[in-house]
Coordinates of C-alpha atoms in Angstrom, one line a residue:
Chain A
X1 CA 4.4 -8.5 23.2
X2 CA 0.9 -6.9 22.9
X3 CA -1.4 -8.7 20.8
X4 CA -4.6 -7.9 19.0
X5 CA -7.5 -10.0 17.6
X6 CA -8.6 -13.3 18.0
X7 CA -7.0 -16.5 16.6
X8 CA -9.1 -17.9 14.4
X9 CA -10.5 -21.5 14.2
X10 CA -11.5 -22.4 10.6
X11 CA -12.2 -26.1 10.4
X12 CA -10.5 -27.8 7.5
X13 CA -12.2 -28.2 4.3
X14 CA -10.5 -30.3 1.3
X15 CA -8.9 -27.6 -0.6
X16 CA -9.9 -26.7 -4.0
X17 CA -7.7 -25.5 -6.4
X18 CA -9.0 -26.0 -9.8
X19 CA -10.7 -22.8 -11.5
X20 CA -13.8 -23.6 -13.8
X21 CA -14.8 -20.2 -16.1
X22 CA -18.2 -20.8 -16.5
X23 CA -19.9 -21.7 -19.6
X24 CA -21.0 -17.5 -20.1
X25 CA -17.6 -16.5 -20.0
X26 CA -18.9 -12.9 -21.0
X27 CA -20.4 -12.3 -17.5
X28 CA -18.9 -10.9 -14.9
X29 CA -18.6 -13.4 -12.4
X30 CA -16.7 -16.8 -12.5
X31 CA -16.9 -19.3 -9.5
X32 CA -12.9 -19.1 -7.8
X33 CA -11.7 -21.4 -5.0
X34 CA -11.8 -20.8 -1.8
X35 CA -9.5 -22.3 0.8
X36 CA -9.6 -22.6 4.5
X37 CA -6.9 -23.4 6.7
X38 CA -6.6 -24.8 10.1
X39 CA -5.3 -22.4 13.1
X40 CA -5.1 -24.9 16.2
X41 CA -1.9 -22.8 18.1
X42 CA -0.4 -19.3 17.9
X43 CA 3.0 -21.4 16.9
X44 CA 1.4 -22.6 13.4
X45 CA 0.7 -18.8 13.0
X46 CA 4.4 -17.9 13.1
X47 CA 5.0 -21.6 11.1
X48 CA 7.9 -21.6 8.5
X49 CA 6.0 -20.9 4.9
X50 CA 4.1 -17.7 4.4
X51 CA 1.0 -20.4 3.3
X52 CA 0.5 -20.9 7.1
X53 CA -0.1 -17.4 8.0
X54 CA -2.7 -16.8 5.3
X55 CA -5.8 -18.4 6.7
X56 CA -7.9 -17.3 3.7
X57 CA -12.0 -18.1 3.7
X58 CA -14.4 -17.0 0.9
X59 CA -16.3 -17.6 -1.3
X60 CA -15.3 -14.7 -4.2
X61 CA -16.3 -14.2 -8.0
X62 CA -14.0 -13.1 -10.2
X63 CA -15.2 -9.8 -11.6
X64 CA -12.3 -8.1 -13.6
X65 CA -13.6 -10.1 -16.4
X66 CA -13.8 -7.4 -18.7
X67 CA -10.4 -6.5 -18.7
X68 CA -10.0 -8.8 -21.2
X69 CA -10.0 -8.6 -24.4
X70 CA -11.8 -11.5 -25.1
X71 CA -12.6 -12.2 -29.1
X72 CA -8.9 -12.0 -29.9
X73 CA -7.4 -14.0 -26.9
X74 CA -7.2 -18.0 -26.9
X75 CA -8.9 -20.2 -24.7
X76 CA -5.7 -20.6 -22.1
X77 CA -4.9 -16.5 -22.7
X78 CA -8.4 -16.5 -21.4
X79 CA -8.1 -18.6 -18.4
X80 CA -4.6 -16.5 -17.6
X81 CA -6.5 -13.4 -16.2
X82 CA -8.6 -15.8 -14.4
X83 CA -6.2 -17.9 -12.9
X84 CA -4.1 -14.2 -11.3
X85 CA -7.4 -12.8 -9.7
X86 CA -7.8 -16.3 -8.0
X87 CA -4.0 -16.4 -7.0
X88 CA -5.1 -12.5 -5.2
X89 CA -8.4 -13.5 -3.9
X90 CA -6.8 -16.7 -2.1
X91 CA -4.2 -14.6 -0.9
X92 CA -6.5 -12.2 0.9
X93 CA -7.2 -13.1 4.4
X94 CA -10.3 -12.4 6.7
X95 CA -10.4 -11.1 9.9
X96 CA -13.6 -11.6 11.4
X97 CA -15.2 -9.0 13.7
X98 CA -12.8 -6.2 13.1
X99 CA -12.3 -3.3 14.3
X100 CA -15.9 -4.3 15.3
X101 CA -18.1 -7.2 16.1
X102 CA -19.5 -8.5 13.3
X103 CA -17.3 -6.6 10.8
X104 CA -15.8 -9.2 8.3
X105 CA -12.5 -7.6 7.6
X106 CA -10.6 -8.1 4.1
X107 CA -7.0 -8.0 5.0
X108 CA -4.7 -7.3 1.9
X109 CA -2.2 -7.3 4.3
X110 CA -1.3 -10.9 3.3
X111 CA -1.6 -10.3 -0.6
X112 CA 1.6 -8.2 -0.2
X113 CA 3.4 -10.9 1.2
X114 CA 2.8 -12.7 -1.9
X115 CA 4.9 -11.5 -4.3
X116 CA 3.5 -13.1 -7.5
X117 CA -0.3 -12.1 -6.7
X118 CA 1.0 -8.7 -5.6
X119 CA 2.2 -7.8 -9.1
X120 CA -0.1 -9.3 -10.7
X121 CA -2.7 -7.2 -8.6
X122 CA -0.6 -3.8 -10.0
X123 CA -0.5 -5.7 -13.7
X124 CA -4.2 -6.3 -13.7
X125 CA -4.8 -2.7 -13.3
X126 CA -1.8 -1.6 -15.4
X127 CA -3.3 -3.5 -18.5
X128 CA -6.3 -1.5 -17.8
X129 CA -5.2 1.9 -17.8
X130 CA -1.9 2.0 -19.2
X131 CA -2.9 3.6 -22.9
X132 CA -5.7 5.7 -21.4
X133 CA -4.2 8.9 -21.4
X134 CA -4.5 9.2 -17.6
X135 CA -2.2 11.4 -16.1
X136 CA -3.4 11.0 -11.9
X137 CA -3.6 8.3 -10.0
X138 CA -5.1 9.2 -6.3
X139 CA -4.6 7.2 -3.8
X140 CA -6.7 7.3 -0.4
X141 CA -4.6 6.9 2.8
X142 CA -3.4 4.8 3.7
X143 CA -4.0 1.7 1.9
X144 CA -4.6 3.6 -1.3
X145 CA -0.6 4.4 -1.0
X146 CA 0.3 0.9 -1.5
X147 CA -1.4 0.0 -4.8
X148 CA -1.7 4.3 -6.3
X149 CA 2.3 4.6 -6.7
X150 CA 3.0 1.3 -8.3
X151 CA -0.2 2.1 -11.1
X152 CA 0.9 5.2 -11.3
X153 CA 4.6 4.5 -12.2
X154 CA 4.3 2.1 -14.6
X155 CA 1.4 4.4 -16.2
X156 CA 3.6 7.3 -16.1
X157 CA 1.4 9.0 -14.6
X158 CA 1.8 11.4 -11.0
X159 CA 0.8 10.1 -7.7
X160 CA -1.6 12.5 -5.7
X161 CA -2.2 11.1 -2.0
X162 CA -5.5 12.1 -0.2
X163 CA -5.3 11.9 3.3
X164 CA -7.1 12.3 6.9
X165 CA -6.7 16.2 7.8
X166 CA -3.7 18.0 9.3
X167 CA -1.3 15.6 7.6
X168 CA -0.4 17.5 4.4
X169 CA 2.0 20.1 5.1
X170 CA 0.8 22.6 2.2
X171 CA -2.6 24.9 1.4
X172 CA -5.0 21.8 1.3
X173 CA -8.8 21.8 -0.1
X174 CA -11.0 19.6 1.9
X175 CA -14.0 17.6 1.6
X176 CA -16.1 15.9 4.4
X177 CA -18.2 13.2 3.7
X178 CA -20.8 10.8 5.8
X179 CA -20.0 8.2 8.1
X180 CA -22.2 5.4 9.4
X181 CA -22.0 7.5 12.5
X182 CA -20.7 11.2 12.0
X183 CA -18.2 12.7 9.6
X184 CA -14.8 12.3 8.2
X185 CA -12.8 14.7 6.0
X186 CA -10.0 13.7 3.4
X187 CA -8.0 16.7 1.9
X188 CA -5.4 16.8 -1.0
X189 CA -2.8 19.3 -2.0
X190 CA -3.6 22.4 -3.8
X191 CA -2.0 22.7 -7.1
X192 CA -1.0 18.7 -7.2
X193 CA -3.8 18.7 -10.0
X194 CA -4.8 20.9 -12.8
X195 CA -8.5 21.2 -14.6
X196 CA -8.9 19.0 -18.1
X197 CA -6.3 16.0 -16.3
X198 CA -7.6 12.1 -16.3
X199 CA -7.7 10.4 -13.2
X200 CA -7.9 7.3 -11.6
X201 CA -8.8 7.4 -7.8
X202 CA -7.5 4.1 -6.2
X203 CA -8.4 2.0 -2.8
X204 CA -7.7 -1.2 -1.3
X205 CA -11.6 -1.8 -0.8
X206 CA -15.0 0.1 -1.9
X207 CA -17.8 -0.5 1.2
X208 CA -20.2 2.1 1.4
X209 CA -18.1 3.8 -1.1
X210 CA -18.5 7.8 1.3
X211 CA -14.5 7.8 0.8
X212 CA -14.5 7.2 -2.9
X213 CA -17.2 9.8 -3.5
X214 CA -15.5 12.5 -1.2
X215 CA -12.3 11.8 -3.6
X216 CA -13.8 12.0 -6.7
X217 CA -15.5 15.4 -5.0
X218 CA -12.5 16.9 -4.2
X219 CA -10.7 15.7 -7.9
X220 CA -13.8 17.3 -9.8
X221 CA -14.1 21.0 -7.7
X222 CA -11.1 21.2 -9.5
X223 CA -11.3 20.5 -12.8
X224 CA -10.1 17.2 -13.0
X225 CA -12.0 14.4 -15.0
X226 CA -12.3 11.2 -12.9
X227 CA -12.5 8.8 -15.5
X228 CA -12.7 5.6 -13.3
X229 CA -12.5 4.3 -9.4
X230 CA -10.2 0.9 -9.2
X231 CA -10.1 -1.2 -6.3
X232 CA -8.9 -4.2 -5.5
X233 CA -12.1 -5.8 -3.5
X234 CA -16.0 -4.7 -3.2
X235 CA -18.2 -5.5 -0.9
X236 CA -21.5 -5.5 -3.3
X237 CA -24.4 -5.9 -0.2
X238 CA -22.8 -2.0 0.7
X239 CA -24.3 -0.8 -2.7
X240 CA -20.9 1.5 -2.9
X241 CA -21.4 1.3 -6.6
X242 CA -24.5 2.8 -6.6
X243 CA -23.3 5.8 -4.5
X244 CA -20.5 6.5 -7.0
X245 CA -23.2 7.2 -9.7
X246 CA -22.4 7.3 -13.2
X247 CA -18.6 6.9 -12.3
X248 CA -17.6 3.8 -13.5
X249 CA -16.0 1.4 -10.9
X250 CA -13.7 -1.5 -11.7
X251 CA -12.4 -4.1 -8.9
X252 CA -10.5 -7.5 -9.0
X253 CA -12.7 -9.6 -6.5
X254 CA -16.4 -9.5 -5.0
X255 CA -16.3 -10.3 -1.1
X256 CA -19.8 -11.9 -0.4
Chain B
X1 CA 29.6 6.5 -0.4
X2 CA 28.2 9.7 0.0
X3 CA 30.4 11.4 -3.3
X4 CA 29.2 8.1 -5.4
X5 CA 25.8 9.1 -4.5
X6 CA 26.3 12.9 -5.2
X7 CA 27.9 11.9 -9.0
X8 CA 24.2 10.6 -10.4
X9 CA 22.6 12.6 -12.0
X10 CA 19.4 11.7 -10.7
X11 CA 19.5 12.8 -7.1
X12 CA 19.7 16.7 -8.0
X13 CA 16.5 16.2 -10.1
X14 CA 15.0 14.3 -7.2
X15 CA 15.9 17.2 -4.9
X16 CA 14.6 20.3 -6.6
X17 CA 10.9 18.6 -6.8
X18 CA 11.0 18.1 -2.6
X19 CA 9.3 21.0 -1.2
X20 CA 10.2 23.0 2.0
X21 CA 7.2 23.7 4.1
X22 CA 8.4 26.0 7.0
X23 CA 6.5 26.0 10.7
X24 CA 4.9 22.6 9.8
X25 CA 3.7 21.0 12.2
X26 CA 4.8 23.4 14.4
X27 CA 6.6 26.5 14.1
X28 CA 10.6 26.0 13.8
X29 CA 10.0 22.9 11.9
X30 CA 11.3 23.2 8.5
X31 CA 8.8 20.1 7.0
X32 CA 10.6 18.2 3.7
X33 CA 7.2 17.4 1.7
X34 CA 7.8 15.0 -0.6
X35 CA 4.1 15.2 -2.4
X36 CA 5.7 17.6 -4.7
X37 CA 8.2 14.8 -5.8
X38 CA 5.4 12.4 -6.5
X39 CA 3.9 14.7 -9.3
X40 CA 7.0 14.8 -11.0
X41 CA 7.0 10.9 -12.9
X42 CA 10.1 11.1 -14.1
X43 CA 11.4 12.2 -10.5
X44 CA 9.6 9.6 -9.0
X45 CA 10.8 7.2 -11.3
X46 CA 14.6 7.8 -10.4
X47 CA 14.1 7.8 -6.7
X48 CA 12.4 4.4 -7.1
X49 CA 15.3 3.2 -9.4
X50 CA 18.3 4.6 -7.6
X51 CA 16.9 2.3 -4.6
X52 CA 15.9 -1.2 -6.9
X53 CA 19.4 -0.5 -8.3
X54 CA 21.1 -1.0 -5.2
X55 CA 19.2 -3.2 -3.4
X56 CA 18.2 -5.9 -6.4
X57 CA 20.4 -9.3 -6.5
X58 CA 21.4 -8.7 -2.6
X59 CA 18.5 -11.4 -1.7
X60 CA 16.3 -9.1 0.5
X61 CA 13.2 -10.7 0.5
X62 CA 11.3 -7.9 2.8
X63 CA 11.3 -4.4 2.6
X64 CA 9.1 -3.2 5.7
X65 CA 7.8 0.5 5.2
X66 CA 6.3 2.6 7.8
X67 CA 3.0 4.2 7.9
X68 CA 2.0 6.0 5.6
X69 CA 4.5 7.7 3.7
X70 CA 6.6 4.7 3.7
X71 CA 3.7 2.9 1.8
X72 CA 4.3 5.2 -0.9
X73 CA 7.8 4.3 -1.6
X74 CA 8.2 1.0 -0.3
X75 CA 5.9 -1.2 -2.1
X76 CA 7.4 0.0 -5.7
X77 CA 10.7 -1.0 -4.4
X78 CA 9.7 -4.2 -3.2
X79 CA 8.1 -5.1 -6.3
X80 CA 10.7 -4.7 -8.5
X81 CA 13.3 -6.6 -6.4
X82 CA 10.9 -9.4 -5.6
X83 CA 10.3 -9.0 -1.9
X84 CA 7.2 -9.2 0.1
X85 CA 5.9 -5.5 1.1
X86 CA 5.4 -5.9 5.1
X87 CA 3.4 -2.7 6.4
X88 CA 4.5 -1.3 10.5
X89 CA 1.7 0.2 11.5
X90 CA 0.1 2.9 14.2
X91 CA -1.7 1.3 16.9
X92 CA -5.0 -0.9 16.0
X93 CA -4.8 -0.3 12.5
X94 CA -3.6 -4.0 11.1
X95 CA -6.4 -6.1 11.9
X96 CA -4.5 -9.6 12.7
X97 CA -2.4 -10.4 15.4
X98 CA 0.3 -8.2 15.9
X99 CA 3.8 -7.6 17.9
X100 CA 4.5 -4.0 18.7
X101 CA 7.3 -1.8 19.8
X102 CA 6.8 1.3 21.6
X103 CA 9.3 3.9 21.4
X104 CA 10.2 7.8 22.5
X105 CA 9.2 11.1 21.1
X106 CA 10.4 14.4 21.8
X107 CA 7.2 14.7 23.8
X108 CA 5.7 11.1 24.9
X109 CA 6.0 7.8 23.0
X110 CA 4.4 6.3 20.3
X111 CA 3.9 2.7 18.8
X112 CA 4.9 0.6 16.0
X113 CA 3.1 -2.5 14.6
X114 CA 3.7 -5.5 12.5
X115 CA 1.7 -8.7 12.1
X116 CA 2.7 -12.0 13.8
X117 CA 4.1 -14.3 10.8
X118 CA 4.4 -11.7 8.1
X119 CA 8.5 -12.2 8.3
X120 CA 10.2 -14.9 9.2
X121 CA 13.0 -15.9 10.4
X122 CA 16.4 -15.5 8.9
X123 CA 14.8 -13.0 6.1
X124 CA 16.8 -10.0 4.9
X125 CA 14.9 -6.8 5.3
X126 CA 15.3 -3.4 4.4
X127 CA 13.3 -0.7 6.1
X128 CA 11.9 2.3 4.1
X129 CA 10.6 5.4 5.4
X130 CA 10.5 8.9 3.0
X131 CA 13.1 10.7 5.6
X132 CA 15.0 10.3 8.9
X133 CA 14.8 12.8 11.7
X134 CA 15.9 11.7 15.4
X135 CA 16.0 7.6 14.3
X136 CA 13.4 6.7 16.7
X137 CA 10.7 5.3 14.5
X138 CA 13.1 3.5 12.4
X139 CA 14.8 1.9 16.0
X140 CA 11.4 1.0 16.3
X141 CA 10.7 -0.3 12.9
X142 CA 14.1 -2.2 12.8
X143 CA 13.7 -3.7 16.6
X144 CA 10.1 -5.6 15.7
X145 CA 11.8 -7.8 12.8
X146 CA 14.9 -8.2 14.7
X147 CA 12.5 -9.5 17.4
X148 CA 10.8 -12.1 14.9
X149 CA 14.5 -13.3 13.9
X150 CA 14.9 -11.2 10.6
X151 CA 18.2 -9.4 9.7
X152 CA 17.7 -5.8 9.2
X153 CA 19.9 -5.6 6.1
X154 CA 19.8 -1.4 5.5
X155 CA 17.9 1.6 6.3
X156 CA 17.0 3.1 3.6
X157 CA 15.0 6.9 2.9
X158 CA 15.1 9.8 0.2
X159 CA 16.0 12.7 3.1
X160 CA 17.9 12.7 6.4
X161 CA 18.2 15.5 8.4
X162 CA 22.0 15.1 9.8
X163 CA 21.8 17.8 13.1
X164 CA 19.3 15.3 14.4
X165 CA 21.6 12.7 14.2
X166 CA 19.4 9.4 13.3
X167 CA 21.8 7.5 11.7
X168 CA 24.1 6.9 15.2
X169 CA 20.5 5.7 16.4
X170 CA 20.2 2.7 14.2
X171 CA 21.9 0.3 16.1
X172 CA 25.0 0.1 14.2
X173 CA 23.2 -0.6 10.9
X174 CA 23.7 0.8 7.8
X175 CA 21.2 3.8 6.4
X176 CA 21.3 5.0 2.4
X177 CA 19.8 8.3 1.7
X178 CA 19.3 10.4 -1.7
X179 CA 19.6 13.8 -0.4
X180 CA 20.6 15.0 3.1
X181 CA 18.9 18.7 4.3
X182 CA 21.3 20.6 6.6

């Protein structure tokens, strides 16, 4: 069997499970737990109990905050929001240096093994943008194509991938964006979009946010109105935020 | 089976909105694209619920989809029957430890991944994929969680392409499909 990656060695903390909103409820950050779990052999990896495998460590704010609608909700309706983006941010694992040397890489990987915190990812972002009049959800490849079509579905709205070039069979526009070193290109289908529609463009993670950008590019040379980027995690010290401008962005969890 | 399938009304919507693309990749190649399906909600909808319906109650708690255009129809699935969504991946692309499985193309091989401990034991699994050509990558797919002790349960993908004869390659087990292109 070939293998990749290291096995990590997290040294056990005392796990902390209890979620305290803090006293400011209005801001966008509230403290969540973080857990870490011992890996001492490659058997506890491959363990009975999908707990095991995810060997979660973070320390993450919850910033979906203002999906809530909070004047009208009581106190525990309050906590509820809370208490799912804690469930996804525990269930996301970290791979440290990957694909590089000091790269800390969010792995969702293990949030879709969790089938609770896997809907409620899709629900959080459901509650957001189901009566928005939104009619495109893109999704970036390929991580984009696991949490775009579920959105998109119970939105009713259609799903447009965006992928790496040569992949899409039909006429294609494309646009090519900076990397940290170089370029990269992500096209989309002619015709999968007309001018005046509402979309959404969807990722697993916003970084530097180059990909987002080149999305909302290639959604806006035709027309389209990009009313908001959604993505599960942001890494705020990559300033991806400020790169997207004055398009609003809306994510589940911070990764410090 | 296949005259059950051909009665819903469903699968002749879900087959007008897949688009022919001819000479892609490569000339000869008559490409089945199903981005055209995934503008079409409605269409989308039914290929999502023809699978749930049949594979909800049966106690699959995995359905494995293959990069990428797997992703796009397996993770609905999985969420609506309750299963984890386990993702096989190209080469160096999941970032954990991983098992792979190489396997033969027309010209050369390629590889499939999944992470160590995403499926265990005795789970029932489905795999998804959006069509099935010669069967190879779904050998591939179906060989990794047979290897980590998991019960491939069904096949499962909107097109096959009979003349290329996938389904004999699956080992003996089952595949459903919406809509077969001859």
């Amino acid at each position: 069997m070939a293998t990749y990656g290291l096995l990590r060695r997290a040294s056990l903390l005392s796990c902390s499970n209890s979620i305290s909103p803090s006293p400011t409820a209005s801001r966008r950050s509230l403290a969540a737990p973080f857990r870490r779990y011992s890996v001492s052999s490659r058997a506890q990896l491959i363990s009975s109990g999908s707990r095991n495998y995810r060997s979660a460590l973070f320390p993450l704010r919850c910033s979906a905050s203002d999906s809530v609608k909070r004047p009208k909700m009581a106190s525990e309706e309050r906590q509820e929001p809370c208490n799912r983006i804690a469930r996804i941010a525990s269930a996301i694992r970290v791979i440290p240096n990957f694909p590089k040397p000091g790269i800390m890489f969010q792995d969702i990987t293990t949030l879709l093994l969790d089938t609770r915190a896997f809907r409620d990812t899709i629900d959080l972002f459901v509650e957001r943008y189901r009566d928005k009049e939104i009619s495109v959800v893109a999704g970036v490849e390929a991580r984009g194509f696991i949490f775009g079509p579920p959105i998109a579905l119970a939105i009713g709205a259609k799903f447009v991938p965006m992928r790496k070039p040569n992949k899409l069979p039909g006429e294609v526009i494309s646009e090519e964006y900076s990397l940290e070193y170089g370029t990269d290109t992500i096209e989309m289908h002619v015709g999968a979009v007309q001018a005046g529609e509402r979309a959404l463009v969807i990722d697993d993670l916003i970084a530097t946010g180059g990909t987002l950008c080149a999305a909302i590019n290639l959604l806006e040379r035709v027309g389209v109105h990009v009313v908001e980027c959604a993505c599960v995690i942001e890494l705020p010290e990559l300033k991806g935020r400020e790169r997207l401008g004055d398009k609003p962005l809306f994510v589940l969890v911070n990764a410090a | 089976m296949s005259a059950c399938r051909e009665e819903d009304p469903r699968i002749h919507g879900i087959k007008t909105k897949i688009r022919v693309v001819p000479n892609f990749p490569k000339p000869g190649i008559m490409f089945q694209d199903i981005t055209t399906l995934l503008l079409d909600p409605k269409a989308f909808k039914d290929t999502i619920d023809l699978f749930v319906e049949r594979y909800k109650g049966k106690n699959i708690s995995v359905v494995a989809g293959v990069e990428a255009r797997g992703f796009i129809f397996g993770p609905p699935i999985a969420l609506a029957i309750g299963a984890k969504f386990v993702p096989l991946r190209k080469p160096r692309k999941l970032p954990g430890q991983v098992i792979s499985e190489e396997y033969i193309l027309e010209y050369g091989r390629d590889c499939l991944e999944m992470h160590v401990g995403a499926v265990e034991r005795g789970e029932r699994a489905l795999v998804v994929d959006d069509l099935i050509a010669t069967g190879g990558t779904l050998c591939a797919a179906m060989n990794l969680l047979e290897c980590v002790g998991a019960e491939v349960v069904e096949c499962a993908c909107l097109i096959e392409l009979p003349e290329l004869k996938g389904r004999g390659r699956l080992k003996g087990k089952p595949l459903y499909v919406l809509v077969e292109y001859q």
